[in-house]
C-alpha cells in the first residue's frame, strides 16, 4: 500500500486544534491542491473563501450551530458553488445566458465541482500532518452567512472546512462493508442480503461506540440514521436556492433581504 492510500484510509475528523494559524504557504498549497481536482467541462464552478477575521469566525461558529472549532482552528475555508464568475465570462463574450445558468444541471455541476475540490484540499491538508473537519452546520443559516460574507447571486456557500494542527487524537470511524457501497454491473437489489450486511455493520458500529464511550453508548447505525432522517432539516433550503437565482425565481432573495 502506498503512502497516499495509507493517509486516505487513516482519515478521521478532527474537532480540536492547537492555537496555531496555518502559514500563507500552507493555505496556498491546500488551495492549489483543491484546484487540481477534476472539474466538469472545465467550468471550475466553485470559489473557496478563507476566513481570517476573528469576529467573522466567531459569528460563523454561532451560525453553524455553536460549533467552537469553527472559530478555533488553524484556518477556516468555505466552499461555495459558484456560477457568478461564469456569468461574467459570458458577458465578456457578449453572450446573454438568460435562464440557462439557473438549470438544475448547472447547479449539480457546481455542487460536484466544489465537493471534489474540497476533498482534494482535505487530503492535501491531512498529508501535511494537519487535521480537518467539514462543517455542514453552515447551512443552518445561509441567509445570514451570505450577508456576513457578501455572497452574490449564483453563489451558494455549501460547507466549511476547518483545518489545523490537531489537539486531539480522534478515533477512526469504521465504514460500511465494501459490498454495501460497491455493486458490480448494476444495483444490487437483494434486500435480504442488504439487511444481513447492514446488521453486520450495526454490530461493528455498536462495538465502536461502546469502546469509545466506555459502554455508555452502543448505537446501531440503522437506528442512528433512521432517527436523524425523521427530522426535517433546513427546510428553507429550496427557497434559499431559488433566491440565489439557481432555480428560476429571481426576486425572492431581494424580498427576503428587504424584510
Ligand atoms: C458535507 C459534510 C458536512 C459535515 N458537517 C459537520 C459539522 O457540521 N460538524 C461536525 O462536527 N462534523 C461534520 N461533518 C463530519 C462528519 O460528521 C464525519 O465526516 C462523519 O461522522 C464520519 O467521521 P470521520 O470523518 O471521522 O470518519 C461533516 C461531513 C461532511 C462530509
mmCIF file of C-alpha atoms and ligand atoms in Angstrom:
data_model
loop_
_atom_site.group_PDB
_atom_site.id
_atom_site.type_symbol
_atom_site.label_atom_id
_atom_site.label_comp_id
_atom_site.label_asym_id
_atom_site.label_seq_id
_atom_site.Cartn_x
_atom_site.Cartn_y
_atom_site.Cartn_z
ATOM 1 C CA UNK A 1 0.000 0.000 0.000
ATOM 2 C CA UNK A 2 1.453 3.399 -0.889
ATOM 3 C CA UNK A 3 1.638 6.396 1.449
ATOM 4 C CA UNK A 4 -1.222 8.283 -0.201
ATOM 5 C CA UNK A 5 -3.612 5.364 0.215
ATOM 6 C CA UNK A 6 -2.464 4.890 3.796
ATOM 7 C CA UNK A 7 -3.213 8.551 4.534
ATOM 8 C CA UNK A 8 -6.636 8.395 2.901
ATOM 9 C CA UNK A 9 -7.555 5.236 4.801
ATOM 10 C CA UNK A 10 -6.403 6.818 8.054
ATOM 11 C CA UNK A 11 -8.859 9.735 7.798
ATOM 12 C CA UNK A 12 -10.788 10.870 10.842
ATOM 13 C CA UNK A 13 -12.431 14.246 11.523
ATOM 14 C CA UNK A 14 -10.556 16.440 13.992
ATOM 15 C CA UNK A 15 -12.557 18.824 16.183
ATOM 16 C CA UNK A 16 -9.910 20.380 18.456
ATOM 17 C CA UNK A 17 -6.928 22.355 17.213
ATOM 18 C CA UNK A 18 -3.799 23.959 18.618
ATOM 19 C CA UNK A 19 -3.744 27.744 18.706
ATOM 20 C CA UNK A 20 -1.505 27.924 15.647
ATOM 21 C CA UNK A 21 -2.502 29.547 12.370
ATOM 22 C CA UNK A 22 -1.642 27.948 9.059
ATOM 23 C CA UNK A 23 1.053 29.797 7.139
ATOM 24 C CA UNK A 24 0.220 31.510 3.869
ATOM 25 C CA UNK A 25 2.258 28.863 2.105
ATOM 26 C CA UNK A 26 0.269 26.049 3.721
ATOM 27 C CA UNK A 27 -3.012 27.755 2.801
ATOM 28 C CA UNK A 28 -1.937 28.248 -0.795
ATOM 29 C CA UNK A 29 -0.726 24.645 -1.091
ATOM 30 C CA UNK A 30 -4.121 23.416 0.115
ATOM 31 C CA UNK A 31 -5.990 25.706 -2.293
ATOM 32 C CA UNK A 32 -3.780 24.658 -5.220
ATOM 33 C CA UNK A 33 -4.460 21.007 -4.384
ATOM 34 C CA UNK A 34 -8.191 21.809 -4.385
ATOM 35 C CA UNK A 35 -7.864 23.484 -7.778
ATOM 36 C CA UNK A 36 -6.094 20.456 -9.220
ATOM 37 C CA UNK A 37 -9.254 18.355 -8.857
ATOM 38 C CA UNK A 38 -11.132 17.364 -11.981
ATOM 39 C CA UNK A 39 -13.880 19.802 -12.914
ATOM 40 C CA UNK A 40 -16.967 19.291 -15.090
ATOM 41 C CA UNK A 41 -16.461 20.749 -18.590
ATOM 42 C CA UNK A 42 -13.517 22.760 -17.190
ATOM 43 C CA UNK A 43 -16.060 25.152 -15.636
ATOM 44 C CA UNK A 44 -14.313 25.362 -12.228
ATOM 45 C CA UNK A 45 -17.691 26.296 -10.803
ATOM 46 C CA UNK A 46 -16.694 26.929 -7.201
ATOM 47 C CA UNK A 47 -14.998 29.539 -5.051
ATOM 48 C CA UNK A 48 -13.137 28.951 -1.811
ATOM 49 C CA UNK A 49 -13.335 31.628 0.874
ATOM 50 C CA UNK A 50 -10.656 31.841 3.550
ATOM 51 C CA UNK A 51 -11.862 33.464 6.755
ATOM 52 C CA UNK A 52 -9.222 35.083 8.944
ATOM 53 C CA UNK A 53 -11.280 37.846 10.575
ATOM 54 C CA UNK A 54 -11.812 36.786 14.211
ATOM 55 C CA UNK A 55 -15.238 38.398 14.557
ATOM 56 C CA UNK A 56 -16.472 36.767 11.377
ATOM 57 C CA UNK A 57 -15.153 33.397 12.546
ATOM 58 C CA UNK A 58 -16.952 33.801 15.864
ATOM 59 C CA UNK A 59 -20.178 34.758 14.084
ATOM 60 C CA UNK A 60 -19.871 31.812 11.691
ATOM 61 C CA UNK A 61 -19.279 29.419 14.598
ATOM 62 C CA UNK A 62 -22.567 30.624 16.116
ATOM 63 C CA UNK A 63 -24.441 30.420 12.815
ATOM 64 C CA UNK A 64 -23.132 26.882 12.281
ATOM 65 C CA UNK A 65 -24.813 25.746 15.493
ATOM 66 C CA UNK A 66 -22.308 26.901 18.114
ATOM 67 C CA UNK A 67 -19.503 24.679 16.914
ATOM 68 C CA UNK A 68 -16.447 26.057 18.726
ATOM 69 C CA UNK A 69 -13.920 24.581 16.321
ATOM 70 C CA UNK A 70 -15.335 26.780 13.537
ATOM 71 C CA UNK A 71 -13.854 29.688 15.497
ATOM 72 C CA UNK A 72 -10.765 27.991 16.931
ATOM 73 C CA UNK A 73 -8.676 26.344 14.228
ATOM 74 C CA UNK A 74 -5.626 26.901 12.049
ATOM 75 C CA UNK A 75 -7.688 28.133 9.102
ATOM 76 C CA UNK A 76 -11.314 28.270 8.065
ATOM 77 C CA UNK A 77 -12.232 27.606 4.444
ATOM 78 C CA UNK A 78 -15.712 27.893 2.989
ATOM 79 C CA UNK A 79 -16.513 26.068 -0.226
ATOM 80 C CA UNK A 80 -19.115 27.729 -2.442
ATOM 81 C CA UNK A 81 -20.894 26.554 -5.564
ATOM 82 C CA UNK A 82 -20.278 29.417 -7.975
ATOM 83 C CA UNK A 83 -21.842 30.346 -11.305
ATOM 84 C CA UNK A 84 -21.357 34.093 -10.794
ATOM 85 C CA UNK A 85 -17.936 34.005 -12.465
ATOM 86 C CA UNK A 86 -19.420 32.044 -15.380
ATOM 87 C CA UNK A 87 -21.995 34.766 -15.902
ATOM 88 C CA UNK A 88 -19.193 37.350 -16.042
ATOM 89 C CA UNK A 89 -17.282 35.147 -18.504
ATOM 90 C CA UNK A 90 -20.335 35.029 -20.773
ATOM 91 C CA UNK A 91 -20.847 38.789 -20.506
ATOM 92 C CA UNK A 92 -17.204 39.286 -21.548
ATOM 93 C CA UNK A 93 -18.051 37.387 -24.705
ATOM 94 C CA UNK A 94 -21.217 39.405 -25.279
ATOM 95 C CA UNK A 95 -23.373 36.360 -24.590
ATOM 96 C CA UNK A 96 -26.599 36.608 -22.617
ATOM 97 C CA UNK A 97 -27.105 33.296 -20.824
ATOM 98 C CA UNK A 98 -30.693 34.060 -19.903
ATOM 99 C CA UNK A 99 -32.012 31.350 -17.611
ATOM 100 C CA UNK A 100 -29.588 28.619 -18.603
ATOM 101 C CA UNK A 101 -27.249 29.309 -15.672
ATOM 102 C CA UNK A 102 -30.084 28.508 -13.297
ATOM 103 C CA UNK A 103 -30.576 24.967 -14.581
ATOM 104 C CA UNK A 104 -30.597 22.049 -12.172
ATOM 105 C CA UNK A 105 -27.782 20.509 -14.205
ATOM 106 C CA UNK A 106 -25.574 23.569 -13.717
ATOM 107 C CA UNK A 107 -26.431 23.523 -10.040
ATOM 108 C CA UNK A 108 -25.341 19.886 -9.806
ATOM 109 C CA UNK A 109 -22.147 20.609 -11.707
ATOM 110 C CA UNK A 110 -21.221 23.326 -9.220
ATOM 111 C CA UNK A 111 -22.028 21.110 -6.208
ATOM 112 C CA UNK A 112 -19.927 18.276 -7.594
ATOM 113 C CA UNK A 113 -17.026 20.571 -8.532
ATOM 114 C CA UNK A 114 -16.978 22.149 -5.068
ATOM 115 C CA UNK A 115 -17.100 18.768 -3.312
ATOM 116 C CA UNK A 116 -14.265 17.339 -5.407
ATOM 117 C CA UNK A 117 -12.126 20.414 -4.744
ATOM 118 C CA UNK A 118 -12.842 20.205 -1.017
ATOM 119 C CA UNK A 119 -11.884 16.563 -0.783
ATOM 120 C CA UNK A 120 -8.622 17.250 -2.623
ATOM 121 C CA UNK A 121 -7.991 20.067 -0.122
ATOM 122 C CA UNK A 122 -8.739 17.706 2.761
ATOM 123 C CA UNK A 123 -6.362 15.027 1.571
ATOM 124 C CA UNK A 124 -3.661 17.615 0.937
ATOM 125 C CA UNK A 125 -4.099 19.019 4.452
ATOM 126 C CA UNK A 126 -4.047 15.571 6.042
ATOM 127 C CA UNK A 127 -0.917 14.678 4.073
ATOM 128 C CA UNK A 128 0.710 17.770 5.642
ATOM 129 C CA UNK A 129 0.022 16.397 9.133
ATOM 130 C CA UNK A 130 -2.977 18.686 9.634
ATOM 131 C CA UNK A 131 -6.453 17.697 10.807
ATOM 132 C CA UNK A 132 -9.695 18.600 9.064
ATOM 133 C CA UNK A 133 -13.425 18.655 9.678
ATOM 134 C CA UNK A 134 -16.175 19.543 7.225
ATOM 135 C CA UNK A 135 -18.873 21.832 8.606
ATOM 136 C CA UNK A 136 -22.302 21.397 7.036
ATOM 137 C CA UNK A 137 -23.707 23.268 10.038
ATOM 138 C CA UNK A 138 -23.032 26.385 7.988
ATOM 139 C CA UNK A 139 -26.212 25.585 6.071
ATOM 140 C CA UNK A 140 -28.283 26.123 9.228
ATOM 141 C CA UNK A 141 -28.401 29.842 8.455
ATOM 142 C CA UNK A 142 -27.431 30.552 4.877
ATOM 143 C CA UNK A 143 -29.183 33.901 4.540
ATOM 144 C CA UNK A 144 -27.168 35.236 7.494
ATOM 145 C CA UNK A 145 -23.943 33.589 6.284
ATOM 146 C CA UNK A 146 -24.481 35.113 2.833
ATOM 147 C CA UNK A 147 -24.964 38.565 4.273
ATOM 148 C CA UNK A 148 -21.903 38.280 6.501
ATOM 149 C CA UNK A 149 -19.704 37.141 3.619
ATOM 150 C CA UNK A 150 -21.116 39.338 0.878
ATOM 151 C CA UNK A 151 -22.205 36.379 -1.253
ATOM 152 C CA UNK A 152 -23.564 37.408 -4.674
ATOM 153 C CA UNK A 153 -26.337 35.840 -6.722
ATOM 154 C CA UNK A 154 -25.443 32.482 -8.294
ATOM 155 C CA UNK A 155 -23.108 31.657 -5.398
ATOM 156 C CA UNK A 156 -24.036 29.299 -2.563
ATOM 157 C CA UNK A 157 -21.841 28.546 0.464
ATOM 158 C CA UNK A 158 -22.104 24.754 0.791
ATOM 159 C CA UNK A 159 -19.973 23.845 3.776
ATOM 160 C CA UNK A 160 -16.907 24.969 5.670
ATOM 161 C CA UNK A 161 -13.690 23.056 6.121
ATOM 162 C CA UNK A 162 -11.810 23.672 9.346
ATOM 163 C CA UNK A 163 -8.123 22.824 9.180
ATOM 164 C CA UNK A 164 -5.411 22.971 11.796
ATOM 165 C CA UNK A 165 -2.765 21.332 13.897
ATOM 166 C CA UNK A 166 -4.641 18.641 15.813
ATOM 167 C CA UNK A 167 -5.011 18.984 19.582
ATOM 168 C CA UNK A 168 -6.750 15.639 19.945
ATOM 169 C CA UNK A 169 -6.211 12.071 18.856
ATOM 170 C CA UNK A 170 -9.518 11.415 17.107
ATOM 171 C CA UNK A 171 -10.891 7.911 16.646
ATOM 172 C CA UNK A 172 -11.272 6.382 13.241
ATOM 173 C CA UNK A 173 -14.919 5.582 12.419
ATOM 174 C CA UNK A 174 -15.483 2.220 10.739
ATOM 175 C CA UNK A 175 -17.134 2.409 7.325
ATOM 176 C CA UNK A 176 -19.722 0.043 5.840
ATOM 177 C CA UNK A 177 -18.688 -3.299 4.427
ATOM 178 C CA UNK A 178 -17.384 -2.729 0.917
ATOM 179 C CA UNK A 179 -20.170 -4.858 -0.630
ATOM 180 C CA UNK A 180 -22.764 -2.360 0.555
ATOM 181 C CA UNK A 181 -21.285 0.538 -1.367
ATOM 182 C CA UNK A 182 -19.681 -1.215 -4.308
ATOM 183 C CA UNK A 183 -22.037 -3.173 -6.602
ATOM 184 C CA UNK A 184 -20.751 -4.616 -9.845
ATOM 185 C CA UNK A 185 -22.670 -4.487 -13.112
ATOM 186 C CA UNK A 186 -25.796 -2.855 -11.754
ATOM 187 C CA UNK A 187 -27.506 -2.068 -8.482
ATOM 188 C CA UNK A 188 -27.618 -4.949 -6.026
ATOM 189 C CA UNK A 189 -31.309 -5.406 -5.319
ATOM 190 C CA UNK A 190 -31.285 -8.395 -2.974
ATOM 191 C CA UNK A 191 -32.862 -6.799 0.086
ATOM 192 C CA UNK A 192 -32.286 -9.861 2.239
ATOM 193 C CA UNK A 193 -28.565 -9.551 1.558
ATOM 194 C CA UNK A 194 -28.726 -5.828 2.233
ATOM 195 C CA UNK A 195 -30.317 -6.382 5.637
ATOM 196 C CA UNK A 196 -27.726 -9.010 6.585
ATOM 197 C CA UNK A 197 -24.862 -6.718 5.667
ATOM 198 C CA UNK A 198 -26.438 -3.779 7.479
ATOM 199 C CA UNK A 199 -26.921 -5.936 10.586
ATOM 200 C CA UNK A 200 -23.252 -6.875 10.483
ATOM 201 C CA UNK A 201 -22.394 -3.191 10.184
ATOM 202 C CA UNK A 202 -24.663 -2.387 13.146
ATOM 203 C CA UNK A 203 -22.590 -4.746 15.255
ATOM 204 C CA UNK A 204 -19.351 -3.089 14.143
ATOM 205 C CA UNK A 205 -20.697 0.394 14.905
ATOM 206 C CA UNK A 206 -22.180 -0.626 18.281
ATOM 207 C CA UNK A 207 -18.820 -2.056 19.309
ATOM 208 C CA UNK A 208 -17.124 1.148 18.131
ATOM 209 C CA UNK A 209 -19.403 3.392 20.212
ATOM 210 C CA UNK A 210 -19.212 1.097 23.234
ATOM 211 C CA UNK A 211 -15.459 1.226 23.245
ATOM 212 C CA UNK A 212 -15.345 4.958 22.581
ATOM 213 C CA UNK A 213 -17.852 5.840 25.337
ATOM 214 C CA UNK A 214 -16.816 3.174 27.850
ATOM 215 C CA UNK A 215 -20.145 1.399 27.443
ATOM 216 C CA UNK A 216 -22.412 4.490 27.665
ATOM 217 C CA UNK A 217 -23.489 4.321 24.021
ATOM 218 C CA UNK A 218 -23.999 1.369 21.730
ATOM 219 C CA UNK A 219 -25.911 2.923 18.832
ATOM 220 C CA UNK A 220 -26.880 0.850 15.867
ATOM 221 C CA UNK A 221 -26.062 2.629 12.608
ATOM 222 C CA UNK A 222 -29.513 1.929 11.154
ATOM 223 C CA UNK A 223 -31.174 3.392 14.272
ATOM 224 C CA UNK A 224 -28.922 6.432 14.210
ATOM 225 C CA UNK A 225 -29.642 7.341 10.593
ATOM 226 C CA UNK A 226 -33.343 6.472 10.741
ATOM 227 C CA UNK A 227 -33.742 8.698 13.804
ATOM 228 C CA UNK A 228 -31.857 11.501 12.139
ATOM 229 C CA UNK A 229 -33.932 11.270 8.981
ATOM 230 C CA UNK A 230 -37.225 11.575 10.888
ATOM 231 C CA UNK A 231 -36.399 15.240 11.428
ATOM 232 C CA UNK A 232 -36.883 17.598 8.517
ATOM 233 C CA UNK A 233 -33.823 19.754 8.425
ATOM 234 C CA UNK A 234 -33.134 23.120 6.830
ATOM 235 C CA UNK A 235 -36.478 23.193 5.065
ATOM 236 C CA UNK A 236 -35.806 26.794 3.990
ATOM 237 C CA UNK A 237 -33.180 25.488 1.544
ATOM 238 C CA UNK A 238 -35.330 25.331 -1.572
ATOM 239 C CA UNK A 239 -36.371 28.953 -1.129
ATOM 240 C CA UNK A 240 -32.787 29.970 -0.476
ATOM 241 C CA UNK A 241 -31.552 28.240 -3.637
ATOM 242 C CA UNK A 242 -34.362 29.881 -5.601
ATOM 243 C CA UNK A 243 -33.470 33.190 -4.058
ATOM 244 C CA UNK A 244 -29.901 32.771 -5.224
ATOM 245 C CA UNK A 245 -31.357 32.552 -8.732
ATOM 246 C CA UNK A 246 -30.282 28.988 -9.137
ATOM 247 C CA UNK A 247 -33.832 27.905 -9.562
ATOM 248 C CA UNK A 248 -35.757 30.453 -11.587
ATOM 249 C CA UNK A 249 -37.246 32.965 -9.204
ATOM 250 C CA UNK A 250 -35.021 35.950 -9.203
ATOM 251 C CA UNK A 251 -36.932 38.249 -6.874
ATOM 252 C CA UNK A 252 -37.168 36.197 -3.711
ATOM 253 C CA UNK A 253 -33.655 36.918 -2.380
ATOM 254 C CA UNK A 254 -34.314 40.617 -2.666
ATOM 255 C CA UNK A 255 -37.700 40.159 -0.997
ATOM 256 C CA UNK A 256 -36.089 38.288 1.875
ATOM 257 C CA UNK A 257 -33.273 40.764 2.441
ATOM 258 C CA UNK A 258 -35.698 43.702 2.311
ATOM 259 C CA UNK A 259 -37.822 42.179 5.081
HETATM 260 C C1 LIG B 1 -20.503 17.799 3.997
HETATM 261 C C2 LIG B 1 -20.166 17.403 5.418
HETATM 262 C C3 LIG B 1 -20.639 18.177 6.467
HETATM 263 C C4 LIG B 1 -20.270 17.891 7.786
HETATM 264 N N1 LIG B 1 -20.687 18.713 8.785
HETATM 265 C C5 LIG B 1 -20.211 18.550 10.031
HETATM 266 C C6 LIG B 1 -20.494 19.513 11.049
HETATM 267 O O1 LIG B 1 -21.205 20.493 10.842
HETATM 268 N N2 LIG B 1 -19.944 19.307 12.263
HETATM 269 C C7 LIG B 1 -19.135 18.255 12.548
HETATM 270 O O2 LIG B 1 -18.660 18.161 13.680
HETATM 271 N N3 LIG B 1 -18.848 17.317 11.603
HETATM 272 C C8 LIG B 1 -19.352 17.445 10.359
HETATM 273 N N4 LIG B 1 -19.035 16.542 9.367
HETATM 274 C C9 LIG B 1 -18.141 15.414 9.676
HETATM 275 C C10 LIG B 1 -18.911 14.110 9.736
HETATM 276 O O3 LIG B 1 -19.658 14.059 10.919
HETATM 277 C C11 LIG B 1 -17.879 12.961 9.688
HETATM 278 O O4 LIG B 1 -17.161 13.014 8.476
HETATM 279 C C12 LIG B 1 -18.555 11.585 9.813
HETATM 280 O O5 LIG B 1 -19.177 11.444 11.068
HETATM 281 C C13 LIG B 1 -17.529 10.468 9.667
HETATM 282 O O6 LIG B 1 -16.496 10.620 10.631
HETATM 283 P P1 LIG B 1 -14.966 10.762 10.192
HETATM 284 O O7 LIG B 1 -14.856 11.938 9.259
HETATM 285 O O8 LIG B 1 -14.211 11.000 11.483
HETATM 286 O O9 LIG B 1 -14.572 9.493 9.542
HETATM 287 C C14 LIG B 1 -19.445 16.778 8.065
HETATM 288 C C15 LIG B 1 -19.001 15.981 6.987
HETATM 289 C C16 LIG B 1 -19.354 16.295 5.699
HETATM 290 C C17 LIG B 1 -18.830 15.436 4.564
#
